[in-house]
mmCIF file of C-alpha atoms in Angstrom:
data_model
loop_
_atom_site.group_PDB
_atom_site.id
_atom_site.type_symbol
_atom_site.label_atom_id
_atom_site.label_comp_id
_atom_site.label_asym_id
_atom_site.label_seq_id
_atom_site.Cartn_x
_atom_site.Cartn_y
_atom_site.Cartn_z
ATOM 1 C CA MET Z 30 26.304 -14.328 8.956
ATOM 2 C CA ARG Z 31 22.785 -13.900 10.267
ATOM 3 C CA ASP Z 32 20.118 -16.056 8.661
ATOM 4 C CA PHE Z 33 17.305 -13.903 7.241
ATOM 5 C CA THR Z 34 15.343 -16.841 5.824
ATOM 6 C CA SER Z 35 12.434 -16.553 8.267
ATOM 7 C CA ASP Z 36 12.287 -12.751 7.863
ATOM 8 C CA ILE Z 37 12.205 -13.073 4.085
ATOM 9 C CA ALA Z 38 9.547 -15.792 4.310
ATOM 10 C CA GLU Z 39 7.409 -13.568 6.547
ATOM 11 C CA VAL Z 40 7.600 -10.654 4.080
ATOM 12 C CA ALA Z 41 6.864 -13.039 1.187
ATOM 13 C CA ARG Z 42 3.807 -14.353 3.048
ATOM 14 C CA ARG Z 43 2.536 -10.818 3.661
ATOM 15 C CA LEU Z 44 3.128 -9.930 0.005
ATOM 16 C CA LYS Z 45 1.147 -12.997 -1.090
ATOM 17 C CA GLU Z 46 -1.689 -11.931 1.224
ATOM 18 C CA ALA Z 47 -1.540 -8.421 -0.237
ATOM 19 C CA GLU Z 48 -1.801 -9.887 -3.719
ATOM 20 C CA GLY Z 49 -5.042 -11.521 -2.618
ATOM 21 C CA TYR Z 50 -6.785 -8.635 -0.891
ATOM 22 C CA LEU Z 51 -5.578 -6.092 -3.453
ATOM 23 C CA LYS Z 52 -6.865 -8.411 -6.200
ATOM 24 C CA VAL Z 53 -3.742 -7.760 -8.254
ATOM 25 C CA ALA Z 54 -4.835 -9.942 -11.184
ATOM 26 C CA GLU Z 55 -8.111 -8.022 -11.440
ATOM 27 C CA LEU Z 56 -6.248 -4.719 -11.117
ATOM 28 C CA ARG Z 57 -3.990 -5.654 -14.028
ATOM 29 C CA VAL Z 58 -7.036 -6.394 -16.191
ATOM 30 C CA ARG Z 59 -8.677 -3.151 -15.031
ATOM 31 C CA LEU Z 60 -5.490 -1.217 -15.837
ATOM 32 C CA GLY Z 61 -5.572 -2.540 -19.402
ATOM 33 C CA GLU Z 62 -9.200 -1.474 -19.751
ATOM 34 C CA LEU Z 63 -8.470 1.973 -18.343
ATOM 35 C CA GLU Z 64 -5.423 2.410 -20.602
ATOM 36 C CA ALA Z 65 -7.632 1.671 -23.603
ATOM 37 C CA GLU Z 66 -10.221 4.146 -22.312
ATOM 38 C CA VAL Z 67 -7.610 6.861 -21.699
ATOM 39 C CA ALA Z 68 -6.192 6.354 -25.198
ATOM 40 C CA LYS Z 69 -9.534 7.105 -26.852
ATOM 41 C CA PRO Z 70 -9.423 10.433 -28.690
ATOM 42 C CA ASP Z 71 -12.976 11.369 -27.672
ATOM 43 C CA LEU Z 72 -12.381 10.831 -23.950
ATOM 44 C CA TRP Z 73 -12.558 14.525 -23.119
ATOM 45 C CA ASN Z 74 -15.930 15.036 -24.836
ATOM 46 C CA ASP Z 75 -17.471 14.244 -21.440
ATOM 47 C CA GLN Z 76 -15.244 15.928 -18.852
ATOM 48 C CA GLU Z 77 -16.848 14.325 -15.790
ATOM 49 C CA HIS Z 78 -16.344 10.872 -17.268
ATOM 50 C CA ALA Z 79 -12.775 11.755 -18.276
ATOM 51 C CA LYS Z 80 -11.930 12.951 -14.760
ATOM 52 C CA ARG Z 81 -13.358 9.774 -13.253
ATOM 53 C CA VAL Z 82 -11.455 7.569 -15.716
ATOM 54 C CA ASN Z 83 -8.177 9.432 -15.137
ATOM 55 C CA SER Z 84 -8.641 9.236 -11.372
ATOM 56 C CA ASP Z 85 -9.330 5.496 -11.542
ATOM 57 C CA TYR Z 86 -6.375 5.022 -13.882
ATOM 58 C CA ALA Z 87 -3.990 6.863 -11.559
ATOM 59 C CA SER Z 88 -5.245 4.943 -8.526
ATOM 60 C CA VAL Z 89 -4.994 1.507 -10.149
ATOM 61 C CA ARG Z 90 -1.606 2.265 -11.688
ATOM 62 C CA GLY Z 91 -0.297 3.555 -8.341
ATOM 63 C CA ASP Z 92 -1.478 0.467 -6.469
ATOM 64 C CA LEU Z 93 0.104 -1.867 -9.020
ATOM 65 C CA GLU Z 94 3.365 0.088 -9.095
ATOM 66 C CA GLU Z 95 3.584 -0.059 -5.294
ATOM 67 C CA PHE Z 96 2.884 -3.803 -5.270
ATOM 68 C CA ASP Z 97 5.449 -4.425 -8.025
ATOM 69 C CA ARG Z 98 8.039 -2.273 -6.233
ATOM 70 C CA ILE Z 99 7.630 -4.318 -3.039
ATOM 71 C CA ALA Z 100 7.841 -7.563 -5.034
ATOM 72 C CA ARG Z 101 11.068 -6.398 -6.735
ATOM 73 C CA THR Z 102 12.535 -5.398 -3.374
ATOM 74 C CA LEU Z 103 11.734 -8.843 -2.000
ATOM 75 C CA GLU Z 104 13.309 -10.558 -5.016
ATOM 76 C CA ASP Z 105 16.436 -8.415 -4.645
ATOM 77 C CA VAL Z 106 16.671 -9.220 -0.935
ATOM 78 C CA GLN Z 107 16.272 -12.937 -1.596
ATOM 79 C CA LEU Z 108 19.027 -12.851 -4.208
ATOM 80 C CA LEU Z 109 21.352 -10.749 -2.051
ATOM 81 C CA HIS Z 110 20.764 -13.031 0.945
ATOM 82 C CA GLU Z 111 21.442 -16.130 -1.120
ATOM 83 C CA MET Z 112 24.659 -14.692 -2.564
ATOM 84 C CA ALA Z 113 25.869 -13.445 0.831
ATOM 85 C CA ARG Z 114 25.229 -16.843 2.428
ATOM 86 C CA GLU Z 115 27.171 -18.642 -0.303
ATOM 87 C CA VAL Z 116 30.328 -16.646 0.435
ATOM 88 C CA ASP Z 117 29.535 -16.042 4.124
ATOM 89 C CA ASP Z 118 29.641 -12.255 3.625
ATOM 90 C CA ALA Z 119 28.376 -10.602 6.812
ATOM 91 C CA SER Z 120 28.944 -7.131 5.349
ATOM 92 C CA GLN Z 121 25.641 -7.456 3.463
ATOM 93 C CA GLU Z 122 23.586 -7.844 6.646
ATOM 94 C CA PRO Z 123 22.795 -4.120 7.057
ATOM 95 C CA GLU Z 124 21.648 -3.848 3.433
ATOM 96 C CA ILE Z 125 19.436 -6.920 3.756
ATOM 97 C CA ASP Z 126 18.041 -5.674 7.056
ATOM 98 C CA GLN Z 127 17.294 -2.201 5.653
ATOM 99 C CA SER Z 128 15.646 -3.617 2.539
ATOM 100 C CA LEU Z 129 13.465 -5.897 4.638
ATOM 101 C CA ALA Z 130 12.516 -2.954 6.860
ATOM 102 C CA ARG Z 131 11.541 -0.903 3.782
ATOM 103 C CA ALA Z 132 9.466 -3.790 2.436
ATOM 104 C CA ARG Z 133 7.728 -4.237 5.800
ATOM 105 C CA ALA Z 134 6.973 -0.507 6.045
ATOM 106 C CA ALA Z 135 5.586 -0.464 2.511
ATOM 107 C CA LEU Z 136 3.438 -3.512 3.265
ATOM 108 C CA ASP Z 137 2.178 -1.832 6.446
ATOM 109 C CA GLU Z 138 1.124 1.158 4.342
ATOM 110 C CA VAL Z 139 -0.554 -1.073 1.746
ATOM 111 C CA GLU Z 140 -2.398 -2.989 4.479
ATOM 112 C CA LEU Z 141 -3.608 0.246 6.067
ATOM 113 C CA ARG Z 142 -4.764 1.702 2.745
ATOM 114 C CA SER Z 143 -6.556 -1.547 1.916
ATOM 115 C CA LEU Z 144 -8.843 -0.988 4.892
ATOM 116 C CA PHE Z 145 -10.271 2.069 3.140
ATOM 117 C CA ILE Z 146 -11.708 0.617 -0.036
ATOM 118 C CA GLY Z 147 -15.354 1.488 0.500
ATOM 119 C CA GLU Z 148 -17.438 3.699 -1.724
ATOM 120 C CA HIS Z 149 -17.205 6.748 0.534
ATOM 121 C CA ASP Z 150 -13.730 6.235 2.011
ATOM 122 C CA GLU Z 151 -12.203 8.816 -0.353
ATOM 123 C CA ALA Z 152 -14.677 11.459 0.817
ATOM 124 C CA ASP Z 153 -13.982 14.067 3.486
ATOM 125 C CA ALA Z 154 -15.774 13.978 6.823
ATOM 126 C CA ILE Z 155 -16.684 16.464 9.510
ATOM 127 C CA VAL Z 156 -16.444 15.166 13.056
ATOM 128 C CA GLN Z 157 -18.064 16.986 15.927
ATOM 129 C CA ILE Z 158 -17.513 15.927 19.531
ATOM 130 C CA ASN Z 159 -19.829 17.331 22.189
ATOM 131 C CA ALA Z 160 -19.388 17.052 25.945
ATOM 132 C CA LYS Z 161 -23.153 17.105 26.682
ATOM 133 C CA ASP Z 162 -23.583 16.102 30.370
ATOM 134 C CA GLY Z 163 -20.760 15.586 32.834
ATOM 135 C CA GLY Z 164 -19.281 18.997 33.440
ATOM 136 C CA VAL Z 165 -15.565 19.711 33.294
ATOM 137 C CA ASP Z 166 -14.560 16.038 33.120
ATOM 138 C CA ALA Z 167 -16.721 15.508 30.044
ATOM 139 C CA GLN Z 168 -15.308 18.659 28.456
ATOM 140 C CA ASP Z 169 -11.753 17.486 29.128
ATOM 141 C CA TRP Z 170 -12.540 14.059 27.688
ATOM 142 C CA SER Z 171 -14.085 15.655 24.591
ATOM 143 C CA ALA Z 172 -11.016 17.835 24.130
ATOM 144 C CA MET Z 173 -8.749 14.766 24.368
ATOM 145 C CA LEU Z 174 -10.836 12.897 21.797
ATOM 146 C CA LEU Z 175 -10.796 15.860 19.452
ATOM 147 C CA ARG Z 176 -6.998 15.937 19.454
#
């Protein structure tokens, strides 16, 4: 049976890093605050405030659910790997490998999304690329950049 110990350790390390840059402990506190805010009966008296609170609540809850899902996947993989090694069951290798691949892909997505945490990162943008000087070559280059 293949030893997945280093693969599992690498995913665990990345998950621990994600816990740091996502500020999971702070998010859990913030989620509690937002849940209390959403539960208030007079929330919808100010619709702009209510929309902002609901948006924040959905975002925080989604981030925490994704983090918890990855953590559960990692725990399941660790347990499955440990059990398979005890009985030398190579038939579990594909399942372990697939679960690790899913966890890595989810962590890649979390890492990418974490780059966009600025104030205006949720906003739309209009990008305009002009060739200016340079003739046909500049126009071709502009067209390639635009794609």
